[in-house]
Amino acid sequence: MCKVLNMNRSTFYKCIHHVPSNREIENQKLDADILAIYYDTNYRYGAPKICDDLHDRGWHVSLKRVQRRMAAMGIRSIVIKKYRHVSNNVHVDEKENILNQDFTATGINQKWCTDITYIFTQKDGWTYLASVMDLYSRRIIGWAYDTSMTAELAVKAVRNVCMNVSDTEGIIIQSDLGTQYTSELFEQYLTNHKIRHSFSRKGCPYDNACIESFHSLLKKEEVYCKTYKDSKDAYQSIFEYIESWYNHRRKHSSLGYQIPDEVHAGSVA
């Protein structure tokens, strides 16, 4: 048999009489838990968040060990090349940037940010999602989805937030200089609710980095992984991602690996 397998006899007997070490047994159990977390999050978690989840399960492991085990199993978080927007070079007047990249807050409903992103469907073509994030909890507190990118869509997303906030006076909301956000309809809605409008500088996505980051995650973890038949199909997928996953279950590194819903509810309490 050793001749057929082209194996040394000593190696053959070593293999058949091998007794797994304690470390090997522990690695087998660790691998099982890593895979369980990986599959439970639909391949969305990388080593840092899996490591944090393992700590919650009672494991005392380092990030590097988790990275080694994931590499040995050939698994990694979803990584997909993102779409790069090309500017149309249309002149836009600069407006006041109140936040100036200061995304810190001491509680909810002090600072919000909003933006619109594109989602493609086979039947309806490009569709649009407007999202509003609370910068303290990083929770998506309001969103609206439609087949047209209009000022009404931008207003609807903010209106969905204001329905649950008793006093909006003095809240700062950050947006880009898109026509939806510089429109009279959007500005009038903010004025009526005494919300202060802060604008990103032209060509500077870092001024609205938090909502840009959320939309990037949405694309990487959900949108780019699927093909949507129509806007109804896409809406269902977006609803499940935001309400069942991102807000309710996904750990956020900027929150010390806490979940947005928990931080938001804790601030209310």
Tab-separated table of N, CA, C and O in Angstrom, residues 26 36 61 72 96 115 143 148 195 258:
chain	number	residue	atom	x	y	z
A	26	GLU	N	-9.288	21.448	20.238
A	26	GLU	CA	-9.829	22.779	20.498
A	26	GLU	C	-10.063	23.538	19.187
A	26	GLU	O	-11.077	24.219	19.022
A	36	ALA	N	-20.300	28.524	12.243
A	36	ALA	CA	-21.687	28.774	12.648
A	36	ALA	C	-21.999	30.270	12.595
A	36	ALA	O	-23.050	30.688	12.094
A	61	VAL	N	-9.927	33.964	22.597
A	61	VAL	CA	-9.060	33.830	21.426
A	61	VAL	C	-8.688	35.214	20.908
A	61	VAL	O	-9.424	36.183	21.083
A	72	ALA	N	-7.325	29.079	7.047
A	72	ALA	CA	-7.167	27.628	6.878
A	72	ALA	C	-8.424	26.999	6.284
A	72	ALA	O	-8.344	26.023	5.526
A	96	GLU	N	-23.383	76.093	3.641
A	96	GLU	CA	-22.763	75.989	4.970
A	96	GLU	C	-22.622	74.536	5.417
A	96	GLU	O	-23.571	73.749	5.358
A	115	ASP	N	-28.755	60.474	2.666
A	115	ASP	CA	-28.227	60.388	1.300
A	115	ASP	C	-29.129	59.459	0.491
A	115	ASP	O	-29.963	58.727	1.058
A	143	TRP	N	-36.169	55.680	6.250
A	143	TRP	CA	-35.758	55.445	4.862
A	143	TRP	C	-36.982	55.403	3.966
A	143	TRP	O	-38.102	55.208	4.438
A	148	SER	N	-38.195	56.547	-8.662
A	148	SER	CA	-37.769	57.864	-9.136
A	148	SER	C	-36.968	58.574	-8.054
A	148	SER	O	-37.316	58.504	-6.873
A	195	ILE	N	-35.336	72.115	11.734
A	195	ILE	CA	-34.136	71.285	11.597
A	195	ILE	C	-33.080	72.088	10.845
A	195	ILE	O	-33.373	72.702	9.814
A	258	GLN	N	-21.162	47.201	19.504
A	258	GLN	CA	-22.542	47.133	19.963
A	258	GLN	C	-23.475	47.189	18.746
A	258	GLN	O	-23.056	47.499	17.631
